[in-house]
Amino acid sequence: MKIEMNSIIKKLNYIIFVALLAIVNSCYNEILIIPDYNDNVFNVTLSESAIDRILEARGEQFYISPLPKLSYGSVPLQLDHMKIRGQSALNFQRKSYSVNLDDFLVFKNDTNDFIYIEKFKLLSMVYDYTYIENRLSHILLSQIGLWDLRSFYTQVVFNDDKHQGLYLFVEDPEDYLIQNKDADIVIRRYYRGEISKTELADGITTSESEKYSADFNDIYSTLLKFKGKQLYDELNRRMNINNYMKKMAFDFVVKNGDTTDEVFFWAKKQNGNSYFDILPWDYDDLFTIQPHEVGRAWAVGTVFGERIYETHADVLKELNGKLIFSIEDDIDYAIATDDYLYNVYLTQLGFVLNKLDVIIDQAFLDLKKELDPYYEFPKIIEQSKYDANETSADIYSKNIAEKHQYLSGRIQFIMSKIRNQ
């Protein structure tokens, strides 16, 4: 693992804070860590002018300055920096944050292993209807092997008394992949196979980074060079295409409307060559009527020529009954239109459905157990008026029950469709 000596020293110094932290419960094969703190609150101490700037800013990412103080419950944390992050939340009063500590937030799981988190996100979930979609996705994705990050609900408060509502704590994905998966590079994909951002592990040179980027681009070039089993083999040599298909399958099941730019590709050397795997990201647009490529010609891949979908019917016509939700990206389109790839995809879809069918009821029970208590906080419900959709205990209860019923039924429906294909 690529951990610098100063990180090791910080861990040793920070061990004195462990006694101040309550033991947390783990679930789902001890991957997702759910805090059991009564005081599960991040308190940010900063000037009134800084608060005003945060709440009033729109469409702007910036570092909070001067550097505020941060504590989690009764535990003071040493900040390196705290930044307004994301895209969708920038135009709302309740912002999302990237937090980099100069020490560690320490958890202890039920196997008595210490978990050190130096970088994390505090997501305001302004588009996450009744706050269920991201966390539900994390629980379900963990069961199909696509999610290892720790995430849990928490609260954010300014200066001990200015409540900012409910947040979702998520480990920083890029830092997690570099530290825990030994990734050399993490690429955030943009539309049309472009790269929007890269994060490098320590010691990776510019030339190595450029080679990884070129190899990522070559994945898209491969789509035109080969067909059938040969195309599958070539993709499989370059990336974990089966994991990519699992993500596509999951997105189909939950009708994820925002897929193309909400995925990280991370890579390291395998047998001397670049090899990419994926990490899904940001599931706040589930249960949508149509995929994002509808009416968004500028976002649709062009490897196979210009593709325009003015209506959802145009997408469905292109798919011709294929059990895929979105074909905005060219990899997804290739999987949908190549018979061999699609048959492999159906195998992965079957895997996903079988896994979800077993745990879907328990997943919703666990989600309710985590989220129900926060709907007893009037300040959390009050802050939701600043989100895309205001919530309440009644709205939440109705929505989570409806989505449980819908998703359970959809799993059964798709399973029957596979049997008839």
CSV table of C-alpha atoms in Angstrom, one decimal:
chain,number,residue,atom,x,y,z
A,1,MET,CA,0.0,0.0,0.0
A,2,LYS,CA,1.2,3.5,-0.9
A,3,ILE,CA,1.2,5.1,2.6
A,4,GLU,CA,3.8,7.8,3.2
A,5,MET,CA,5.9,7.7,6.4
A,6,ASN,CA,4.2,10.9,7.7
A,7,SER,CA,0.8,9.2,7.4
A,8,ILE,CA,2.2,6.3,9.6
A,9,ILE,CA,3.5,8.8,12.1
A,10,LYS,CA,0.1,10.7,12.2
A,11,LYS,CA,-1.6,7.4,12.9
A,12,LEU,CA,0.7,6.6,15.8
A,13,ASN,CA,0.2,10.1,17.2
A,14,TYR,CA,-3.5,10.0,16.8
A,15,ILE,CA,-4.1,6.7,18.6
A,16,ILE,CA,-4.7,8.7,21.8
A,17,PHE,CA,-8.0,9.8,20.4
A,18,VAL,CA,-9.3,6.3,19.9
A,19,ALA,CA,-10.5,6.0,23.5
A,20,LEU,CA,-12.8,9.0,22.8
A,21,LEU,CA,-14.5,7.2,20.0
A,22,ALA,CA,-17.4,4.8,20.5
A,23,ILE,CA,-17.3,1.4,18.9
A,24,VAL,CA,-19.2,1.3,15.7
A,25,ASN,CA,-21.3,-1.6,14.4
A,26,SER,CA,-20.5,-3.1,11.0
A,27,CYS,CA,-22.8,-4.9,8.6
A,28,TYR,CA,-22.7,-6.5,5.2
A,29,ASN,CA,-19.5,-8.5,5.7
A,30,GLU,CA,-18.0,-5.8,7.8
A,31,ILE,CA,-17.6,-3.4,4.9
A,32,LEU,CA,-20.1,-0.6,5.7
A,33,ILE,CA,-19.4,1.0,9.0
A,34,ILE,CA,-22.5,2.5,10.7
A,35,PRO,CA,-21.6,4.7,13.7
A,36,ASP,CA,-23.5,4.2,16.9
A,37,TYR,CA,-22.7,7.6,18.3
A,38,ASN,CA,-25.4,9.5,20.1
A,39,ASP,CA,-23.6,12.6,19.1
A,40,ASN,CA,-23.1,11.8,15.4
A,41,VAL,CA,-22.6,15.5,14.5
A,42,PHE,CA,-19.9,17.3,12.6
A,43,ASN,CA,-19.6,20.8,14.1
A,44,VAL,CA,-17.8,23.5,12.1
A,45,THR,CA,-16.6,26.6,13.9
A,46,LEU,CA,-16.1,29.6,11.7
A,47,SER,CA,-16.8,33.3,11.4
A,48,GLU,CA,-20.3,34.7,10.6
A,49,SER,CA,-18.9,36.1,7.4
A,50,ALA,CA,-17.7,32.7,6.3
A,51,ILE,CA,-21.1,31.2,7.0
A,52,ASP,CA,-22.8,33.9,5.0
A,53,ARG,CA,-20.5,33.3,2.1
A,54,ILE,CA,-21.2,29.6,2.1
A,55,LEU,CA,-24.9,29.9,2.4
A,56,GLU,CA,-25.2,32.7,-0.2
A,57,ALA,CA,-22.8,31.4,-2.8
A,58,ARG,CA,-24.2,29.8,-6.0
A,59,GLY,CA,-22.3,27.8,-8.6
A,60,GLU,CA,-18.9,28.3,-7.0
A,61,GLN,CA,-16.4,25.8,-5.5
A,62,PHE,CA,-14.0,27.3,-3.0
A,63,TYR,CA,-11.9,26.6,0.0
A,64,ILE,CA,-13.4,27.8,3.3
A,65,SER,CA,-11.1,30.5,4.6
A,66,PRO,CA,-9.9,31.3,7.2
A,67,LEU,CA,-9.5,27.6,8.1
A,68,PRO,CA,-12.4,26.7,10.4
A,69,LYS,CA,-12.3,24.3,13.4
A,70,LEU,CA,-13.9,20.9,13.1
A,71,SER,CA,-15.1,18.4,15.6
A,72,TYR,CA,-17.0,15.1,15.4
A,73,GLY,CA,-19.1,14.8,18.5
A,74,SER,CA,-16.6,15.5,21.4
A,75,VAL,CA,-13.6,14.7,19.3
A,76,PRO,CA,-11.6,17.6,17.9
A,77,LEU,CA,-10.1,17.1,14.4
A,78,GLN,CA,-7.2,18.9,12.9
A,79,LEU,CA,-8.2,20.3,9.5
A,80,ASP,CA,-5.9,20.5,6.5
A,81,HIS,CA,-8.6,22.1,4.4
A,82,MET,CA,-12.3,22.1,3.8
A,83,LYS,CA,-13.8,22.8,0.4
A,84,ILE,CA,-17.2,23.4,-1.1
A,85,ARG,CA,-17.5,20.6,-3.6
A,86,GLY,CA,-19.7,18.9,-6.3
A,87,GLN,CA,-21.9,20.4,-9.0
A,88,SER,CA,-25.6,20.0,-8.2
A,89,ALA,CA,-25.4,21.2,-4.6
A,90,LEU,CA,-23.5,24.4,-5.6
A,91,ASN,CA,-26.7,26.1,-6.5
A,92,PHE,CA,-28.4,25.4,-3.1
A,93,GLN,CA,-28.0,26.8,0.3
A,94,ARG,CA,-27.0,23.5,1.8
A,95,LYS,CA,-23.6,22.8,0.3
A,96,SER,CA,-21.6,19.6,0.1
A,97,TYR,CA,-18.0,19.5,1.4
A,98,SER,CA,-14.7,17.8,0.8
A,99,VAL,CA,-12.8,17.5,4.1
A,100,ASN,CA,-9.1,16.8,4.3
A,101,LEU,CA,-7.8,16.2,7.8
A,102,ASP,CA,-4.3,16.8,9.1
A,103,ASP,CA,-4.8,13.8,11.4
A,104,PHE,CA,-7.4,11.0,11.2
A,105,LEU,CA,-11.0,10.2,12.0
A,106,VAL,CA,-10.6,6.8,13.7
A,107,PHE,CA,-13.2,4.1,13.9
A,108,LYS,CA,-13.0,0.7,15.5
A,109,ASN,CA,-15.0,-2.1,14.0
A,110,ASP,CA,-16.3,-5.3,15.6
A,111,THR,CA,-13.2,-7.2,14.7
A,112,ASN,CA,-11.2,-4.7,16.7
A,113,ASP,CA,-9.5,-3.3,13.7
A,114,PHE,CA,-8.8,0.4,13.5
A,115,ILE,CA,-10.1,2.3,10.5
A,116,TYR,CA,-8.3,5.6,9.7
A,117,ILE,CA,-10.0,8.1,7.5
A,118,GLU,CA,-8.1,11.2,6.5
A,119,LYS,CA,-10.3,12.4,3.6
A,120,PHE,CA,-14.0,12.2,3.3
A,121,LYS,CA,-17.1,13.9,1.7
A,122,LEU,CA,-20.1,15.4,3.5
A,123,LEU,CA,-22.9,15.2,1.0
A,124,SER,CA,-25.9,17.4,1.4
A,125,MET,CA,-28.1,15.1,-0.7
A,126,VAL,CA,-30.1,18.1,-2.1
A,127,TYR,CA,-31.4,16.0,-5.0
A,128,ASP,CA,-31.6,12.7,-3.1
A,129,TYR,CA,-35.3,12.4,-2.6
A,130,THR,CA,-36.1,11.8,1.1
A,131,TYR,CA,-32.4,11.0,1.5
A,132,ILE,CA,-32.8,7.3,0.6
A,133,GLU,CA,-31.2,6.8,-2.8
A,134,ASN,CA,-27.5,7.1,-2.3
A,135,ARG,CA,-27.3,5.1,1.0
A,136,LEU,CA,-29.7,2.5,-0.4
A,137,SER,CA,-27.4,2.1,-3.4
A,138,HIS,CA,-24.3,1.8,-1.2
A,139,ILE,CA,-26.0,-1.0,0.7
A,140,LEU,CA,-27.1,-2.9,-2.4
A,141,LEU,CA,-23.8,-2.2,-4.4
A,142,SER,CA,-21.9,-3.7,-1.5
A,143,GLN,CA,-23.7,-7.0,-2.0
A,144,ILE,CA,-22.6,-7.3,-5.6
A,145,GLY,CA,-19.0,-6.4,-4.9
A,146,LEU,CA,-19.0,-2.8,-6.3
A,147,TRP,CA,-18.9,-0.7,-3.1
A,148,ASP,CA,-16.3,-0.9,-0.2
A,149,LEU,CA,-16.4,2.7,1.0
A,150,ARG,CA,-17.7,3.6,4.4
A,151,SER,CA,-20.8,5.7,4.3
A,152,PHE,CA,-23.3,6.7,7.0
A,153,TYR,CA,-25.8,9.4,7.8
A,154,THR,CA,-24.6,12.3,10.0
A,155,GLN,CA,-25.4,15.9,10.8
A,156,VAL,CA,-23.6,19.2,10.1
A,157,VAL,CA,-23.8,22.2,12.5
A,158,PHE,CA,-22.2,25.6,12.3
A,159,ASN,CA,-21.0,27.1,15.5
A,160,ASP,CA,-22.8,24.6,17.8
A,161,ASP,CA,-26.3,26.1,17.0
A,162,LYS,CA,-26.8,26.7,13.2
A,163,HIS,CA,-28.1,23.3,12.1
A,164,GLN,CA,-27.4,22.5,8.4
A,165,GLY,CA,-29.5,19.4,8.1
A,166,LEU,CA,-28.9,15.8,7.3
A,167,TYR,CA,-25.7,14.7,5.5
A,168,LEU,CA,-24.2,11.6,4.1
A,169,PHE,CA,-20.6,10.8,5.2
A,170,VAL,CA,-18.6,9.0,2.4
A,171,GLU,CA,-15.0,8.2,2.4
A,172,ASP,CA,-13.1,10.1,-0.3
A,173,PRO,CA,-13.2,7.7,-3.3
A,174,GLU,CA,-9.9,8.7,-4.9
A,175,ASP,CA,-8.0,8.5,-1.6
A,176,TYR,CA,-9.6,5.2,-0.8
A,177,LEU,CA,-8.7,3.6,-4.1
A,178,ILE,CA,-5.1,4.8,-3.9
A,179,GLN,CA,-4.6,3.7,-0.3
A,180,ASN,CA,-6.7,0.5,-0.2
A,181,LYS,CA,-6.7,-0.7,-3.8
A,182,ASP,CA,-3.1,0.3,-4.6
A,183,ALA,CA,-4.3,2.3,-7.6
A,184,ASP,CA,-1.7,4.2,-9.5
A,185,ILE,CA,-4.3,6.6,-11.0
A,186,VAL,CA,-8.0,7.3,-10.5
A,187,ILE,CA,-9.8,8.8,-13.5
A,188,ARG,CA,-13.2,10.5,-13.3
A,189,ARG,CA,-14.9,9.8,-16.6
A,190,TYR,CA,-16.8,12.6,-18.4
A,191,TYR,CA,-19.1,12.4,-21.4
A,192,ARG,CA,-18.0,10.9,-24.7
A,193,GLY,CA,-15.2,9.0,-23.1
A,194,GLU,CA,-13.4,12.1,-22.0
A,195,ILE,CA,-11.5,12.5,-18.8
A,196,SER,CA,-12.7,15.2,-16.4
A,197,LYS,CA,-10.2,14.6,-13.6
A,198,THR,CA,-7.3,12.4,-12.6
A,199,GLU,CA,-5.8,11.7,-9.2
A,200,LEU,CA,-2.3,10.1,-8.9
A,201,ALA,CA,-0.7,8.0,-6.3
A,202,ASP,CA,2.6,9.2,-4.8
A,203,GLY,CA,5.5,8.6,-7.1
A,204,ILE,CA,3.6,8.3,-10.3
A,205,THR,CA,5.3,10.4,-12.9
A,206,THR,CA,3.8,12.6,-15.6
A,207,SER,CA,4.8,10.2,-18.3
A,208,GLU,CA,3.2,7.3,-16.4
A,209,SER,CA,0.0,9.3,-15.9
A,210,GLU,CA,-0.1,10.2,-19.6
A,211,LYS,CA,0.3,6.5,-20.5
A,212,TYR,CA,-2.6,5.5,-18.2
A,213,SER,CA,-4.7,8.2,-19.8
A,214,ALA,CA,-3.8,7.0,-23.3
A,215,ASP,CA,-4.6,3.4,-22.3
A,216,PHE,CA,-8.0,4.6,-21.0
A,217,ASN,CA,-8.7,6.2,-24.3
A,218,ASP,CA,-7.7,3.0,-26.1
A,219,ILE,CA,-10.6,1.2,-24.4
A,220,TYR,CA,-12.9,3.3,-26.6
A,221,SER,CA,-10.7,2.7,-29.7
A,222,THR,CA,-11.0,-1.0,-29.1
A,223,LEU,CA,-14.8,-0.8,-29.6
A,224,LEU,CA,-14.4,-0.2,-33.3
A,225,LYS,CA,-11.5,-2.7,-33.9
A,226,PHE,CA,-13.1,-5.9,-32.7
A,227,LYS,CA,-16.4,-7.7,-32.4
A,228,GLY,CA,-17.9,-10.6,-30.6
A,229,LYS,CA,-15.8,-12.7,-28.3
A,230,GLN,CA,-12.6,-11.0,-29.6
A,231,LEU,CA,-14.0,-7.7,-28.5
A,232,TYR,CA,-14.9,-9.1,-25.1
A,233,ASP,CA,-11.4,-10.6,-24.7
A,234,GLU,CA,-9.8,-7.3,-25.7
A,235,LEU,CA,-11.9,-5.3,-23.2
A,236,ASN,CA,-11.4,-7.9,-20.5
A,237,ARG,CA,-7.6,-7.6,-21.0
A,238,ARG,CA,-7.8,-3.8,-20.5
A,239,MET,CA,-10.5,-3.5,-17.8
A,240,ASN,CA,-12.8,-5.4,-15.5
A,241,ILE,CA,-15.5,-5.5,-18.0
A,242,ASN,CA,-17.6,-7.9,-15.8
A,243,ASN,CA,-17.7,-5.3,-13.0
A,244,TYR,CA,-18.6,-2.7,-15.6
A,245,MET,CA,-21.5,-4.9,-16.8
A,246,LYS,CA,-22.6,-5.4,-13.1
A,247,LYS,CA,-22.8,-1.7,-12.7
A,248,MET,CA,-24.9,-1.4,-15.9
A,249,ALA,CA,-27.1,-4.2,-14.6
A,250,PHE,CA,-27.6,-2.5,-11.3
A,251,ASP,CA,-28.3,0.8,-13.0
A,252,PHE,CA,-31.0,-1.0,-15.1
A,253,VAL,CA,-32.6,-2.5,-12.0
A,254,VAL,CA,-32.8,0.8,-10.1
A,255,LYS,CA,-33.3,2.9,-13.2
A,256,ASN,CA,-30.4,5.2,-12.5
A,257,GLY,CA,-30.8,8.3,-14.7
A,258,ASP,CA,-27.2,9.6,-14.3
A,259,THR,CA,-24.5,7.1,-15.2
A,260,THR,CA,-21.8,8.3,-17.7
A,261,ASP,CA,-19.9,10.8,-15.6
A,262,GLU,CA,-20.7,9.2,-12.2
A,263,VAL,CA,-18.1,6.5,-12.2
A,264,PHE,CA,-14.4,6.3,-11.4
A,265,PHE,CA,-12.0,4.2,-13.4
A,266,TRP,CA,-8.9,3.2,-11.3
A,267,ALA,CA,-5.9,1.5,-12.7
A,268,LYS,CA,-2.6,-0.2,-11.8
A,269,LYS,CA,-0.2,-2.4,-13.7
A,270,GLN,CA,-1.2,-6.0,-14.3
A,271,ASN,CA,1.2,-8.3,-16.2
A,272,GLY,CA,3.0,-5.1,-17.2
A,273,ASN,CA,-0.1,-3.5,-18.8
A,274,SER,CA,-2.6,-1.0,-17.6
A,275,TYR,CA,-5.7,-2.6,-16.1
A,276,PHE,CA,-8.8,-0.6,-15.1
A,277,ASP,CA,-11.5,-1.3,-12.6
A,278,ILE,CA,-14.5,0.9,-11.6
A,279,LEU,CA,-16.1,2.5,-8.6
A,280,PRO,CA,-19.7,3.8,-9.1
A,281,TRP,CA,-20.5,7.2,-7.7
A,282,ASP,CA,-23.5,9.4,-6.8
A,283,TYR,CA,-26.8,7.6,-6.9
A,284,ASP,CA,-29.2,10.5,-6.3
A,285,ASP,CA,-31.2,10.1,-9.5
A,286,LEU,CA,-32.9,6.7,-9.2
A,287,PHE,CA,-36.3,5.5,-10.3
A,288,THR,CA,-36.3,7.9,-13.3
A,289,ILE,CA,-38.6,7.6,-16.2
A,290,GLN,CA,-35.9,8.0,-18.9
A,291,PRO,CA,-32.1,8.0,-19.2
A,292,HIS,CA,-30.1,11.2,-19.5
A,293,GLU,CA,-29.3,10.8,-23.2
A,294,VAL,CA,-32.8,11.8,-24.1
A,295,GLY,CA,-32.6,15.3,-25.6
A,296,ARG,CA,-28.9,15.5,-24.7
A,297,ALA,CA,-27.1,14.9,-28.0
A,298,TRP,CA,-24.0,16.8,-26.8
A,299,ALA,CA,-23.5,14.0,-24.1
A,300,VAL,CA,-23.9,10.9,-26.3
A,301,GLY,CA,-20.8,9.1,-27.4
A,302,THR,CA,-19.6,9.4,-31.0
A,303,VAL,CA,-17.3,6.4,-31.5
A,304,PHE,CA,-20.0,4.7,-33.6
A,305,GLY,CA,-21.0,8.0,-35.3
A,306,GLU,CA,-23.6,10.6,-34.2
A,307,ARG,CA,-26.4,9.2,-32.1
A,308,ILE,CA,-29.4,11.4,-31.3
A,309,TYR,CA,-32.3,10.4,-29.1
A,310,GLU,CA,-35.0,13.0,-29.0
A,311,THR,CA,-37.4,10.8,-27.0
A,312,HIS,CA,-37.3,7.8,-24.7
A,313,ALA,CA,-39.0,5.9,-27.5
A,314,ASP,CA,-35.9,6.5,-29.7
A,315,VAL,CA,-33.7,4.8,-27.0
A,316,LEU,CA,-36.1,1.9,-26.6
A,317,LYS,CA,-36.2,1.4,-30.4
A,318,GLU,CA,-32.4,1.3,-30.5
A,319,LEU,CA,-32.3,-1.2,-27.7
A,320,ASN,CA,-35.0,-3.4,-29.3
A,321,GLY,CA,-36.0,-5.1,-26.1
A,322,LYS,CA,-32.5,-5.3,-24.5
A,323,LEU,CA,-32.5,-5.1,-20.7
A,324,ILE,CA,-30.4,-2.0,-20.5
A,325,PHE,CA,-31.4,1.4,-19.2
A,326,SER,CA,-28.9,3.8,-20.8
A,327,ILE,CA,-26.7,3.7,-23.9
A,328,GLU,CA,-25.4,7.2,-23.6
A,329,ASP,CA,-21.8,6.1,-23.3
A,330,ASP,CA,-20.2,4.1,-26.1
A,331,ILE,CA,-19.1,1.2,-23.9
A,332,ASP,CA,-22.7,0.7,-22.9
A,333,TYR,CA,-23.9,1.1,-26.5
A,334,ALA,CA,-21.4,-1.6,-27.6
A,335,ILE,CA,-22.6,-4.0,-24.9
A,336,ALA,CA,-26.2,-3.4,-26.0
A,337,THR,CA,-25.5,-3.9,-29.8
A,338,ASP,CA,-22.9,-6.7,-29.8
A,339,ASP,CA,-24.7,-10.1,-29.4
A,340,TYR,CA,-21.7,-11.7,-27.6
A,341,LEU,CA,-21.2,-8.9,-25.2
A,342,TYR,CA,-24.9,-8.7,-24.5
A,343,ASN,CA,-25.1,-12.4,-23.6
A,344,VAL,CA,-22.3,-11.9,-21.2
A,345,TYR,CA,-24.1,-8.9,-19.8
A,346,LEU,CA,-27.2,-11.0,-19.2
A,347,THR,CA,-25.1,-13.4,-17.1
A,348,GLN,CA,-24.0,-10.4,-15.0
A,349,LEU,CA,-27.6,-9.1,-14.8
A,350,GLY,CA,-28.7,-12.5,-13.5
A,351,PHE,CA,-26.0,-12.4,-10.9
A,352,VAL,CA,-27.1,-9.0,-9.7
A,353,LEU,CA,-30.7,-10.0,-9.6
A,354,ASN,CA,-30.1,-13.1,-7.7
A,355,LYS,CA,-28.0,-11.2,-5.1
A,356,LEU,CA,-30.5,-8.4,-4.7
A,357,ASP,CA,-33.5,-10.7,-4.6
A,358,VAL,CA,-32.1,-12.4,-1.4
A,359,ILE,CA,-31.3,-9.2,0.5
A,360,ILE,CA,-33.7,-6.5,-0.8
A,361,ASP,CA,-36.1,-6.7,2.2
A,362,GLN,CA,-33.3,-6.7,4.8
A,363,ALA,CA,-31.6,-3.8,2.9
A,364,PHE,CA,-34.8,-1.6,3.3
A,365,LEU,CA,-35.1,-2.7,7.0
A,366,ASP,CA,-31.5,-1.6,7.6
A,367,LEU,CA,-32.0,1.6,5.7
A,368,LYS,CA,-35.1,2.5,7.8
A,369,LYS,CA,-33.2,1.6,11.0
A,370,GLU,CA,-30.5,4.1,10.0
A,371,LEU,CA,-32.7,6.9,8.7
A,372,ASP,CA,-35.9,6.8,10.8
A,373,PRO,CA,-34.3,8.5,13.9
A,374,TYR,CA,-33.2,11.5,11.8
A,375,TYR,CA,-36.8,12.2,10.8
A,376,GLU,CA,-37.5,12.8,14.5
A,377,PHE,CA,-35.2,15.9,14.4
A,378,PRO,CA,-37.4,18.9,13.5
A,379,LYS,CA,-34.3,20.9,12.4
A,380,ILE,CA,-33.4,18.2,9.8
A,381,ILE,CA,-36.9,18.4,8.3
A,382,GLU,CA,-36.8,22.2,8.5
A,383,GLN,CA,-33.5,22.3,6.5
A,384,SER,CA,-35.0,20.2,3.7
A,385,LYS,CA,-36.9,23.3,2.5
A,386,TYR,CA,-33.6,24.4,0.9
A,387,ASP,CA,-33.3,21.1,-1.1
A,388,ALA,CA,-34.8,20.4,-4.5
A,389,ASN,CA,-37.7,18.7,-2.7
A,390,GLU,CA,-38.9,19.4,0.8
A,391,THR,CA,-39.4,16.3,2.9
A,392,SER,CA,-41.3,15.3,6.0
A,393,ALA,CA,-41.8,12.1,8.1
A,394,ASP,CA,-45.0,11.3,6.2
A,395,ILE,CA,-43.4,11.9,2.8
A,396,TYR,CA,-40.4,9.8,3.7
A,397,SER,CA,-42.5,6.9,5.1
A,398,LYS,CA,-44.6,6.9,1.9
A,399,ASN,CA,-41.6,7.1,-0.4
A,400,ILE,CA,-39.5,4.4,1.2
A,401,ALA,CA,-42.5,2.0,1.4
A,402,GLU,CA,-43.3,2.7,-2.3
A,403,LYS,CA,-39.7,2.2,-3.4
A,404,HIS,CA,-39.4,-1.0,-1.5
A,405,GLN,CA,-42.5,-2.4,-3.1
A,406,TYR,CA,-41.4,-1.1,-6.5
A,407,LEU,CA,-37.9,-2.4,-6.4
A,408,SER,CA,-38.9,-5.8,-5.1
A,409,GLY,CA,-41.5,-6.1,-7.9
A,410,ARG,CA,-39.0,-4.9,-10.5
A,411,ILE,CA,-36.5,-7.5,-9.6
A,412,GLN,CA,-39.1,-10.2,-10.1
A,413,PHE,CA,-40.2,-8.7,-13.3
A,414,ILE,CA,-36.7,-8.6,-14.8
A,415,MET,CA,-36.0,-12.1,-13.7
A,416,SER,CA,-39.0,-13.3,-15.6
A,417,LYS,CA,-37.9,-11.3,-18.7
A,418,ILE,CA,-34.5,-13.0,-18.6
A,419,ARG,CA,-36.2,-16.4,-18.5
A,420,ASN,CA,-38.2,-15.5,-21.6
A,421,GLN,CA,-35.2,-14.2,-23.6
